[in-house]
mmCIF file of C-alpha atoms in Angstrom:
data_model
loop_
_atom_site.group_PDB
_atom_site.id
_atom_site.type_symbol
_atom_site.label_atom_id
_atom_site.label_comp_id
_atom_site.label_asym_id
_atom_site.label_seq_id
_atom_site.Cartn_x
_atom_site.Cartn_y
_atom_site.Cartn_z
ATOM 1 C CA UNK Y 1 73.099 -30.329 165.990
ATOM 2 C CA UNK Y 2 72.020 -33.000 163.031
ATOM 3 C CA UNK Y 3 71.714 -36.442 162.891
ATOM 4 C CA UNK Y 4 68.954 -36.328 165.418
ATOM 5 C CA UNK Y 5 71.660 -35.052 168.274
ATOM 6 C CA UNK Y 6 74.300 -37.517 167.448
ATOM 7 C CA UNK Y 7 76.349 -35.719 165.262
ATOM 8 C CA UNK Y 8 76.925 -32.073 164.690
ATOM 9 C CA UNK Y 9 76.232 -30.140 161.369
ATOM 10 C CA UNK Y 10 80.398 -30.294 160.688
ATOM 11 C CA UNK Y 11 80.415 -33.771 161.314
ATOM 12 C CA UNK Y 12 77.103 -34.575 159.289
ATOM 13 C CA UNK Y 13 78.220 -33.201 156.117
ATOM 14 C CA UNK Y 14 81.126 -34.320 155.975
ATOM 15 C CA UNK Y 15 79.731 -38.172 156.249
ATOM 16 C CA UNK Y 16 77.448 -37.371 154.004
ATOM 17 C CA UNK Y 17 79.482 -36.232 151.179
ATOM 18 C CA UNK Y 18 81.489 -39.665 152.243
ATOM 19 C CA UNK Y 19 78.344 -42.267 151.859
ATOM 20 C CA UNK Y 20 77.859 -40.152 148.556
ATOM 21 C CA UNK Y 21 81.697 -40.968 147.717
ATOM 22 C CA UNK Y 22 81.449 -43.983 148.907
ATOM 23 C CA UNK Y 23 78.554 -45.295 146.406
ATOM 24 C CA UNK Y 24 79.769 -43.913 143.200
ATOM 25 C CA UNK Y 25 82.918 -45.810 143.869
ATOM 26 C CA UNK Y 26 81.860 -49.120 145.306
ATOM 27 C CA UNK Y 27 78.121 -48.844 144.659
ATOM 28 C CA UNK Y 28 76.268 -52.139 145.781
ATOM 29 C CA UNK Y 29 78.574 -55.220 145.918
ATOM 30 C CA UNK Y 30 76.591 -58.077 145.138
ATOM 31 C CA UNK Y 31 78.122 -60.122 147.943
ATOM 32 C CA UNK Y 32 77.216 -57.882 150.718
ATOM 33 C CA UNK Y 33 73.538 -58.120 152.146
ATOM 34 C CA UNK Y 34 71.752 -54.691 151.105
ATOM 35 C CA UNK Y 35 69.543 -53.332 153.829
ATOM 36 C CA UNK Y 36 66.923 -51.734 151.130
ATOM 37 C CA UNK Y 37 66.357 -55.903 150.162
ATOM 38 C CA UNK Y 38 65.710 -56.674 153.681
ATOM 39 C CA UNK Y 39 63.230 -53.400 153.910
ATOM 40 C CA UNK Y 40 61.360 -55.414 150.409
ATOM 41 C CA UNK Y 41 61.248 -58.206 152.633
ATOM 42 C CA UNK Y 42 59.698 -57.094 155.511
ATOM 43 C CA UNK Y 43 57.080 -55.151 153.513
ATOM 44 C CA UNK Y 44 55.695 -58.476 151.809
ATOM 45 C CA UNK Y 45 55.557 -59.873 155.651
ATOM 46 C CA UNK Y 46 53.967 -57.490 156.447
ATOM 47 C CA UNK Y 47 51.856 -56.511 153.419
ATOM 48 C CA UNK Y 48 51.048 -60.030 153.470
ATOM 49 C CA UNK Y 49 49.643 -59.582 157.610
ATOM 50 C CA UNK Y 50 47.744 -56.823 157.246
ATOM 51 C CA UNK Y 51 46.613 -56.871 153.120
ATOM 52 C CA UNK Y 52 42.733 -55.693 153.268
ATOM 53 C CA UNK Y 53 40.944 -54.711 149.736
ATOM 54 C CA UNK Y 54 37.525 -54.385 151.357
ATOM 55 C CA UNK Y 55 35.831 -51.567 153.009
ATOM 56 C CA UNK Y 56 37.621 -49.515 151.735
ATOM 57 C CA UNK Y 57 38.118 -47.397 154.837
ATOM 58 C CA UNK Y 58 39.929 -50.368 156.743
ATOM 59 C CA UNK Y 59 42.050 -50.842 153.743
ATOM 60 C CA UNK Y 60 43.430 -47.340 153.570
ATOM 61 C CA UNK Y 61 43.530 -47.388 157.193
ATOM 62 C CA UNK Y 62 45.822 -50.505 156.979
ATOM 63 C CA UNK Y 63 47.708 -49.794 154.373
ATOM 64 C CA UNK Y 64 48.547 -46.184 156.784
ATOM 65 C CA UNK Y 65 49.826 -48.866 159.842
ATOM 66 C CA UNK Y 66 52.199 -50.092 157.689
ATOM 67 C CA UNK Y 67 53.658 -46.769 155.931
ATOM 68 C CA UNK Y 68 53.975 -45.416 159.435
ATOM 69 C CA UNK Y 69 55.130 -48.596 161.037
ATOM 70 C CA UNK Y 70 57.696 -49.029 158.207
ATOM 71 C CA UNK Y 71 59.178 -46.029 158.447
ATOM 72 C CA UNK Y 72 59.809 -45.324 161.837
ATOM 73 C CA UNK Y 73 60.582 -49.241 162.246
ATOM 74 C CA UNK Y 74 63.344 -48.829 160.234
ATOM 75 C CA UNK Y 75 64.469 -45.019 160.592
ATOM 76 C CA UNK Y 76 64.542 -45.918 164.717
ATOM 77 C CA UNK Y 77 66.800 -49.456 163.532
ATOM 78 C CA UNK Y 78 68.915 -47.348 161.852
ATOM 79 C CA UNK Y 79 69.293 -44.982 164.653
ATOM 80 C CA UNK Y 80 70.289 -47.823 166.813
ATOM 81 C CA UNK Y 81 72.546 -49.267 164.969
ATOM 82 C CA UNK Y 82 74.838 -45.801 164.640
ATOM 83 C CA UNK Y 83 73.954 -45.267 168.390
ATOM 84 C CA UNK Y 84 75.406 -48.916 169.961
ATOM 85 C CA UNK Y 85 78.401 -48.266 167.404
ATOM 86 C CA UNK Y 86 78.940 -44.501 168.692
ATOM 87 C CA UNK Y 87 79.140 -45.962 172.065
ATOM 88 C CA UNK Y 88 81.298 -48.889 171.196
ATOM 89 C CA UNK Y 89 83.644 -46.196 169.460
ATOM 90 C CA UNK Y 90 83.523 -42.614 167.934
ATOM 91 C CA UNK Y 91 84.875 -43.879 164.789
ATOM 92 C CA UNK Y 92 83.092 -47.284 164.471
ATOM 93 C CA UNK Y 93 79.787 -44.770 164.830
ATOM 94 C CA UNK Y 94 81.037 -42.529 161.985
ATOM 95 C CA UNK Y 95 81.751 -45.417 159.832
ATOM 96 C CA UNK Y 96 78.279 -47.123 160.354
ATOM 97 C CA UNK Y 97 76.901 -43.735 159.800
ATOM 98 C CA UNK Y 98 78.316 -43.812 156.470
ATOM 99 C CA UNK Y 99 77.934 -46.984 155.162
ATOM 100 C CA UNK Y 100 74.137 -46.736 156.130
ATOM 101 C CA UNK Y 101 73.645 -43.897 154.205
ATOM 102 C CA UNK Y 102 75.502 -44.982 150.860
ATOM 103 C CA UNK Y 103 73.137 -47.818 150.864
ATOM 104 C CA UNK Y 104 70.356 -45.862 150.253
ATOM 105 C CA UNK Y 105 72.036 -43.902 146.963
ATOM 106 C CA UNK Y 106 72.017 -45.245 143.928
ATOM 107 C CA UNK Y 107 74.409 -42.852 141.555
ATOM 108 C CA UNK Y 108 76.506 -45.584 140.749
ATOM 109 C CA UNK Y 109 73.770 -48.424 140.350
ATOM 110 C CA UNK Y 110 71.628 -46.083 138.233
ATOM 111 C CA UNK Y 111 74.330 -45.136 135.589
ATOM 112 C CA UNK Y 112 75.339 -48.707 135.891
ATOM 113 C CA UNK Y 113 71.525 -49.970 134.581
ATOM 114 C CA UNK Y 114 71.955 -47.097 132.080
ATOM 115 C CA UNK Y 115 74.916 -48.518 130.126
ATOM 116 C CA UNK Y 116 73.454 -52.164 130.610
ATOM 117 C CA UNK Y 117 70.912 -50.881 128.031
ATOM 118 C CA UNK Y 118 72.826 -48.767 125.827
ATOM 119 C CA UNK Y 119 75.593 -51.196 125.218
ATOM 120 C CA UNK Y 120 73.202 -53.814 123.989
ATOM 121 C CA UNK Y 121 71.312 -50.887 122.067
ATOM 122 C CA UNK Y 122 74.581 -50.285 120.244
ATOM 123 C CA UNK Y 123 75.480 -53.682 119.484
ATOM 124 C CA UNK Y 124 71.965 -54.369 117.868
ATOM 125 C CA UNK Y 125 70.836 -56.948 120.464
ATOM 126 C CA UNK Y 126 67.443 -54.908 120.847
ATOM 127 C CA UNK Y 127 66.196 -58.633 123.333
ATOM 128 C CA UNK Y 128 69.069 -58.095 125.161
ATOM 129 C CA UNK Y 129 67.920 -54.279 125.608
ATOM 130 C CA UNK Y 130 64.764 -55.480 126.423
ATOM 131 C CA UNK Y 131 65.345 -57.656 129.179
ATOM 132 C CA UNK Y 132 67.560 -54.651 131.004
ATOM 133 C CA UNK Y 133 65.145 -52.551 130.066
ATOM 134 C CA UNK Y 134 62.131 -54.249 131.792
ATOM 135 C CA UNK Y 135 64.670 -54.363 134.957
ATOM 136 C CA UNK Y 136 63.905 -50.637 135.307
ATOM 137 C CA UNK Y 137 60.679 -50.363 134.536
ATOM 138 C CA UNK Y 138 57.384 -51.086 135.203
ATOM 139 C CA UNK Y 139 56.328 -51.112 131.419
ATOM 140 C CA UNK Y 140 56.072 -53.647 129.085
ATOM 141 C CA UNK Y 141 59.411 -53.882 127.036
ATOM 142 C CA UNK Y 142 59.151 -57.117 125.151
ATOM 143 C CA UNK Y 143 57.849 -55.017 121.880
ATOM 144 C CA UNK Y 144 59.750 -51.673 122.451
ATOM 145 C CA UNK Y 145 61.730 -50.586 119.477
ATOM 146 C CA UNK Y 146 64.871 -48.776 119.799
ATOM 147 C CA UNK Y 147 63.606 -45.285 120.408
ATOM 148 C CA UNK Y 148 60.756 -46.470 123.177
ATOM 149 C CA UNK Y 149 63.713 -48.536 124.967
ATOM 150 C CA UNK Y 150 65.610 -44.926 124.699
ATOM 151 C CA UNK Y 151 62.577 -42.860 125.732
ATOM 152 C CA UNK Y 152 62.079 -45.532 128.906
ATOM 153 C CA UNK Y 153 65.563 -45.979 129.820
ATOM 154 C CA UNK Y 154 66.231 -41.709 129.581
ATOM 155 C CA UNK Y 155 62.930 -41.286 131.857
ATOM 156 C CA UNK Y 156 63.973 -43.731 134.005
ATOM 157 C CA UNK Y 157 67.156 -42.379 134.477
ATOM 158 C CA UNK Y 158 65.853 -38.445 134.565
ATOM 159 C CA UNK Y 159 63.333 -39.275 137.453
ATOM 160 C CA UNK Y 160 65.758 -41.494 139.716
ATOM 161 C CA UNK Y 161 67.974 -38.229 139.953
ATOM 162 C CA UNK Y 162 65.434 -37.717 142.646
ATOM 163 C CA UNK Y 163 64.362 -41.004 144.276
ATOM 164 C CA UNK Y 164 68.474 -42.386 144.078
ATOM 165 C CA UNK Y 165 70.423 -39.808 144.591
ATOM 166 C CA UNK Y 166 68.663 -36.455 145.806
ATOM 167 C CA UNK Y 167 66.257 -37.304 148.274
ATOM 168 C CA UNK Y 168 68.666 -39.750 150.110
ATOM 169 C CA UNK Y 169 70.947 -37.432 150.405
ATOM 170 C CA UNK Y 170 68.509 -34.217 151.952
ATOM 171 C CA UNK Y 171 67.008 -36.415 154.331
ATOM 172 C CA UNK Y 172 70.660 -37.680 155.586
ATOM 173 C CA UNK Y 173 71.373 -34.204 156.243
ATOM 174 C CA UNK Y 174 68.258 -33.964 158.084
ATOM 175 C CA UNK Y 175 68.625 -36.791 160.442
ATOM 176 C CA UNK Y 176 71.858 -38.996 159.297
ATOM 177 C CA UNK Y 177 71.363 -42.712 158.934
ATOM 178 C CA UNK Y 178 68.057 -42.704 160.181
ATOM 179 C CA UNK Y 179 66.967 -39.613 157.729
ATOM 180 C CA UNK Y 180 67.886 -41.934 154.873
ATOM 181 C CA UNK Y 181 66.421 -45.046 155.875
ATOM 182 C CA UNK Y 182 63.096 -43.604 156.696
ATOM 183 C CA UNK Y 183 62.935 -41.622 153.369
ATOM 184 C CA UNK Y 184 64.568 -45.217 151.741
ATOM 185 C CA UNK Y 185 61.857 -47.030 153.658
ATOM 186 C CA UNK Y 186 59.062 -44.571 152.324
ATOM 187 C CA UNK Y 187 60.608 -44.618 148.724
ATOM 188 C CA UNK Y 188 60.455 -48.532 148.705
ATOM 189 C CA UNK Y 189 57.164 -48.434 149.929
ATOM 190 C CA UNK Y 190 55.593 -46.497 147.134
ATOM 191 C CA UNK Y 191 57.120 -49.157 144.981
ATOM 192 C CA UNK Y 192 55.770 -51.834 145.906
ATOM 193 C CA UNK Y 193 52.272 -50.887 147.272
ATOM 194 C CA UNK Y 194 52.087 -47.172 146.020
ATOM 195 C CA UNK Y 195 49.920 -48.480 142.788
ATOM 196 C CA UNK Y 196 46.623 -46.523 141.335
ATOM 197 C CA UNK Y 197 45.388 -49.999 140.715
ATOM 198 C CA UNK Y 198 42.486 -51.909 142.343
ATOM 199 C CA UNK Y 199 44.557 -54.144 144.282
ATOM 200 C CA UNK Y 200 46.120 -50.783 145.958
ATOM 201 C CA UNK Y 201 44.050 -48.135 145.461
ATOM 202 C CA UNK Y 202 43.480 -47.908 149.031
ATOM 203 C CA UNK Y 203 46.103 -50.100 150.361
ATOM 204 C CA UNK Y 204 48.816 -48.059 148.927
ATOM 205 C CA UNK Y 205 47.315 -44.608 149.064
ATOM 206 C CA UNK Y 206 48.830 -43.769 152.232
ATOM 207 C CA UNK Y 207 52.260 -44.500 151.061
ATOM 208 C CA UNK Y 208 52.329 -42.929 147.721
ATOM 209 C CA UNK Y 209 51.427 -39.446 148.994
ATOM 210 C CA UNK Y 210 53.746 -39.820 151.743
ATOM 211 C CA UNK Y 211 56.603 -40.463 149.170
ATOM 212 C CA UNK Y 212 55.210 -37.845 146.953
ATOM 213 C CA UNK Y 213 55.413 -35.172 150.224
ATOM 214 C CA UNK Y 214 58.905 -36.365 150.982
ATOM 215 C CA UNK Y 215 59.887 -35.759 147.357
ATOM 216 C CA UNK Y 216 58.672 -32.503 146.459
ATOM 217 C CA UNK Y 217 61.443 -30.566 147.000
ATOM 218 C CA UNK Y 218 64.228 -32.381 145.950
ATOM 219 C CA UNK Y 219 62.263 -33.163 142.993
ATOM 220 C CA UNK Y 220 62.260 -29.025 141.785
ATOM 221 C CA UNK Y 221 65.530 -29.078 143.074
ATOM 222 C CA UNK Y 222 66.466 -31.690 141.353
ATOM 223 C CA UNK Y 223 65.198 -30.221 138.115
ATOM 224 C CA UNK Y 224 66.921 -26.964 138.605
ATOM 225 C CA UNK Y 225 70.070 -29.015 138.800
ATOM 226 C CA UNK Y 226 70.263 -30.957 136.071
ATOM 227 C CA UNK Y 227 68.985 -27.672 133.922
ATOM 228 C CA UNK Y 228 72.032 -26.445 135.328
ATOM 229 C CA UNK Y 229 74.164 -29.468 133.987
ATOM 230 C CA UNK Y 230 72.588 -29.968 130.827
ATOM 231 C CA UNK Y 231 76.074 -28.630 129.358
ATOM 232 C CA UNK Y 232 77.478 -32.449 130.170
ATOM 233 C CA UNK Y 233 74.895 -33.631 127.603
ATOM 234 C CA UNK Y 234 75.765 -31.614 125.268
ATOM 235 C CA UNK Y 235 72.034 -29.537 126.016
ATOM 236 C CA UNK Y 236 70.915 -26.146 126.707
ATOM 237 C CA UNK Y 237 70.155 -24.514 129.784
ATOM 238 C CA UNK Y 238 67.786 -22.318 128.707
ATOM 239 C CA UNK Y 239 65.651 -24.866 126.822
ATOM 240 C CA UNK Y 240 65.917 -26.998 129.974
ATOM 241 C CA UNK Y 241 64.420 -23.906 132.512
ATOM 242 C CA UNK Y 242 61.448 -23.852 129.705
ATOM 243 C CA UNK Y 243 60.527 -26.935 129.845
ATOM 244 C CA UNK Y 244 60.274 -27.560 133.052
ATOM 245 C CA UNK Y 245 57.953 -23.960 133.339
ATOM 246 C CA UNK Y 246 55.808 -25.602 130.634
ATOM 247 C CA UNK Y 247 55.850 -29.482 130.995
ATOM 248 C CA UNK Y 248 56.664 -30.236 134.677
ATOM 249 C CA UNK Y 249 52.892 -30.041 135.733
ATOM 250 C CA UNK Y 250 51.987 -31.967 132.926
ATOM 251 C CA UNK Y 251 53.399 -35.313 134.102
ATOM 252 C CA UNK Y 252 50.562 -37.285 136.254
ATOM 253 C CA UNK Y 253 53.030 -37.481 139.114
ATOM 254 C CA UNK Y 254 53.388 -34.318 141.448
ATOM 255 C CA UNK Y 255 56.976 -34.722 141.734
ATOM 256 C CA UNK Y 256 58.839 -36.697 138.364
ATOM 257 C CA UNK Y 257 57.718 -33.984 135.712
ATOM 258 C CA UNK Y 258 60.575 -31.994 137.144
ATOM 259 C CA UNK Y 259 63.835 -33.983 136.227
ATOM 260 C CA UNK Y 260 62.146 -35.921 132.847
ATOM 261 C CA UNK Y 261 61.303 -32.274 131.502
ATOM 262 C CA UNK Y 262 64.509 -30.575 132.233
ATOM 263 C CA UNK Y 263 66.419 -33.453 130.681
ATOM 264 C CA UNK Y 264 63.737 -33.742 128.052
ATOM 265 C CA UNK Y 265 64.706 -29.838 127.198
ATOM 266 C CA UNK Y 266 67.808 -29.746 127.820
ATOM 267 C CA UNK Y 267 68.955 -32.565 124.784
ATOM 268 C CA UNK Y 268 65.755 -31.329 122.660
ATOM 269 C CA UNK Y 269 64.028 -34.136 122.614
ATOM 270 C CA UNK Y 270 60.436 -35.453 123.535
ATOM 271 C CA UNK Y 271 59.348 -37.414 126.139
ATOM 272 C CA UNK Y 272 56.586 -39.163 127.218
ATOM 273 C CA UNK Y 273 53.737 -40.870 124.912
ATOM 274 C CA UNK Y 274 52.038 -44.458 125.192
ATOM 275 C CA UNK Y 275 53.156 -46.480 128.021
ATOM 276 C CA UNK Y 276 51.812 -50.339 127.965
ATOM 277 C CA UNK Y 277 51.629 -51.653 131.207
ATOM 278 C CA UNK Y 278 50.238 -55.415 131.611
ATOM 279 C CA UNK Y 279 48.898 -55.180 127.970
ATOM 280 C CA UNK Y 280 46.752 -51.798 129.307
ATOM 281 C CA UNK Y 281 47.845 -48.406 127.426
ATOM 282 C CA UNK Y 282 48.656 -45.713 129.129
ATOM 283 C CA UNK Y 283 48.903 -42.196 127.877
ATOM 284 C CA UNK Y 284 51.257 -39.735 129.676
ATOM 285 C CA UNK Y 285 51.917 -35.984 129.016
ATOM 286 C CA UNK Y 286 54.518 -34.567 126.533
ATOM 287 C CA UNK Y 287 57.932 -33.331 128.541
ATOM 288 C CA UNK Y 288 60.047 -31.118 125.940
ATOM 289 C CA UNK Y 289 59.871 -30.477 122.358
ATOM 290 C CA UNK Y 290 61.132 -33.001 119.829
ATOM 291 C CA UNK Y 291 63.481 -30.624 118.055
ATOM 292 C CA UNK Y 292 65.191 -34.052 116.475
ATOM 293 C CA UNK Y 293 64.654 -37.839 116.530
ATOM 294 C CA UNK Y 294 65.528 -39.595 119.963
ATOM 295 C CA UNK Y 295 68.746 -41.810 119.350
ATOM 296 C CA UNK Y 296 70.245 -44.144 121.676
ATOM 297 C CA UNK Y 297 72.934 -42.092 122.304
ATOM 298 C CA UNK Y 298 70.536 -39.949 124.599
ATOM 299 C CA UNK Y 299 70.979 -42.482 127.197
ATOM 300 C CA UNK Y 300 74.648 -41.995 127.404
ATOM 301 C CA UNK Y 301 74.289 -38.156 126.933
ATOM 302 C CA UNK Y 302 71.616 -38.660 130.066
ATOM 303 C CA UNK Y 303 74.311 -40.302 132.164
ATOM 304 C CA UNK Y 304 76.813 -37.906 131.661
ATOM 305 C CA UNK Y 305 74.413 -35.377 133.348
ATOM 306 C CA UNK Y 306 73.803 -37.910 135.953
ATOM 307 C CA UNK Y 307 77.054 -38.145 136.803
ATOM 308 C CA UNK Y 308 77.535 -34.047 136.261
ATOM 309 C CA UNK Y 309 74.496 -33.853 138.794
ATOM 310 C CA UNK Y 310 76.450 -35.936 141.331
ATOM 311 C CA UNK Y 311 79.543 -34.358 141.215
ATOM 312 C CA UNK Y 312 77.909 -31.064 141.683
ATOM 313 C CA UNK Y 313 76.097 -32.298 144.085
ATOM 314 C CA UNK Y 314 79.205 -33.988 146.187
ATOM 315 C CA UNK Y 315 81.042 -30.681 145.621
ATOM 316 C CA UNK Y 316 78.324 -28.418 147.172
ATOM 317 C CA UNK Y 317 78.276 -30.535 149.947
ATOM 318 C CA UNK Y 318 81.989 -30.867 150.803
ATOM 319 C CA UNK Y 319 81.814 -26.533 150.096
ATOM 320 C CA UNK Y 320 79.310 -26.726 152.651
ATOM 321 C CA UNK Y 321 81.694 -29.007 155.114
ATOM 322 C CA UNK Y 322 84.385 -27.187 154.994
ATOM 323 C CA UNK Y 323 82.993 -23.725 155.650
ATOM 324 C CA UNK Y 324 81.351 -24.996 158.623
ATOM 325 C CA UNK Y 325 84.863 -26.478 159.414
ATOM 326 C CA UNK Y 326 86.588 -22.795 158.839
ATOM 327 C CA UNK Y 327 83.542 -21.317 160.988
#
């Protein structure tokens, strides 16, 4: 059995390959509440309860209660919610089940904040490309030129194989809805309080390494996949497998080396380099070898093996499905 007992394994993948079909066609509609905003909200609550910067021991101590509170809070809600809808009726469960877990992917949302770059980036409305770009990430934009917006947006895009589409999807297996929402819960958690900073050194500590232990397989998984689809970019699988041998430890996360070095070999280009966050520069490790000069057109090339990823990914899973069916 899956789905902590309330599905079987037939049953399980199947769903799952649905949520995953589910969000690359409807994604997040804007008018529908989003369950990973109300998880943001209750973390400010309850960041805002329990917030201690000094001694330090009561601060990481803290900052633990809420990682752990979060993400059973919200894996057991989860739970719940399939459970009363199971017992209201088979199919009502199945369909909660589902729609749960496509709210914690992102495949369509992530290729979606891909193009809102690169369109702008084509049209020569480099502000425009700023402001999108800032939307996903953390470092300044308001100077980039076009090949920093590129390198940002490509990293961005290479790393959230992982956190949006991966990782949601192995811990649904795992334990249906409620898999997803705690590793959903734990992602969100990192990214809000998960900071090396002095604010959350301590505060945060507990939830970035619990995000980085949840992610450390799908992350070399995840980079063994998109090697493997570096043909939809027009890249090389070999140069791909190389980079990720010689880069992947490089990168000063445990976990995003992976995907931003096989996507960094696989189109032959460079990433990493000088990250400004808050006016502060930031040097990060080389991922690939800059065998020509990064063009915008790398972003698109990057979403096609987003998308390649995803269907593989969909299609190994319904495989998987319908030989348990046949069993």
């Amino acid at each position: 059995m899956s789905g902590w007992l309330l599905f079987g394994w037939e049953e399980t993948l199947w769903m799952v390959a649905a949520a995953l079909a589910v969000d690359r066609i409807v994604g997040d509609p804007e008018k529908l509440p989003h369950p990973v905003v109300w998880i943001g909200r209750w973390i400010r609550w309850a960041e805002r309860k329990t917030y201690a910067r000094e001694p330090k021991g009561r601060s990481f101590l803290f900052g633990a209660l809420l990682c752990l509170g979060t993400v059973v809070g919200w894996a057991a809600l989860a739970y719940g919610v399939v459970r009363l809808c199971l017992y209201v009726h088979p199919w009502l469960g199945y369909a909660a089940n589902v729609w749960l877990i496509s709210t914690t992917i992102a495949w369509k949302g992530l290729a979606d904040a891909g193009w809102r770059v690169y369109r702008p980036l084509a049209e020569g409305r480099l502000d425009e490309a700023r402001k999108y770009t800032g939307y996903i990430v953390g470092r300044d934009t308001d100077r980039l030129e076009e090949p920093e917006l590129t390198r940002a947006t490509v990293e961005t895009l290479a790393e959230n194989t992982v956190d949006a589409v991966l990782s949601p999807i192995v811990f649904a297996l795992l334990g249906g809805a409620a898999g997803a929402f705690l590793y959903r819960a734990a992602n969100t958690l990192d990214s809000m309080v998960g900071y090396r900073n002095e604010k959350y050194m301590w505060y945060g500590k507990a939830s970035a390494r619990f995000d980085d232990v949840l992610n450390y397989m799908p992350a070399r998984l995840a980079g063994m996949m998109l090697a493997g689809v570096a043909f939809a970019g027009g890249g090389s699988f070999r140069r791909a497998l190389r980079a990720i041998r010689q880069d992947a430890s490089k990168h000063p996360s445990p976990n995003s080396g992976h995907p931003e070095s096989a996507v960094a070999g696989a189109l032959g280009i460079r990433l990493g380099g000088v990250n400004v966050y808050g006016g502060v520069e930031s040097r990060r490790a080389y991922m690939g070898e800059a065998l020509r000069p990064m063009e915008k057109d790398d972003i698109k090339r990057t979403i096609r093996m987003l998308h390649a990823f995803g269907v593989l990914l969909l299609g190994g899973i319904v495989c998987a499905a319908a030989f348990a069916t046949w069993l």
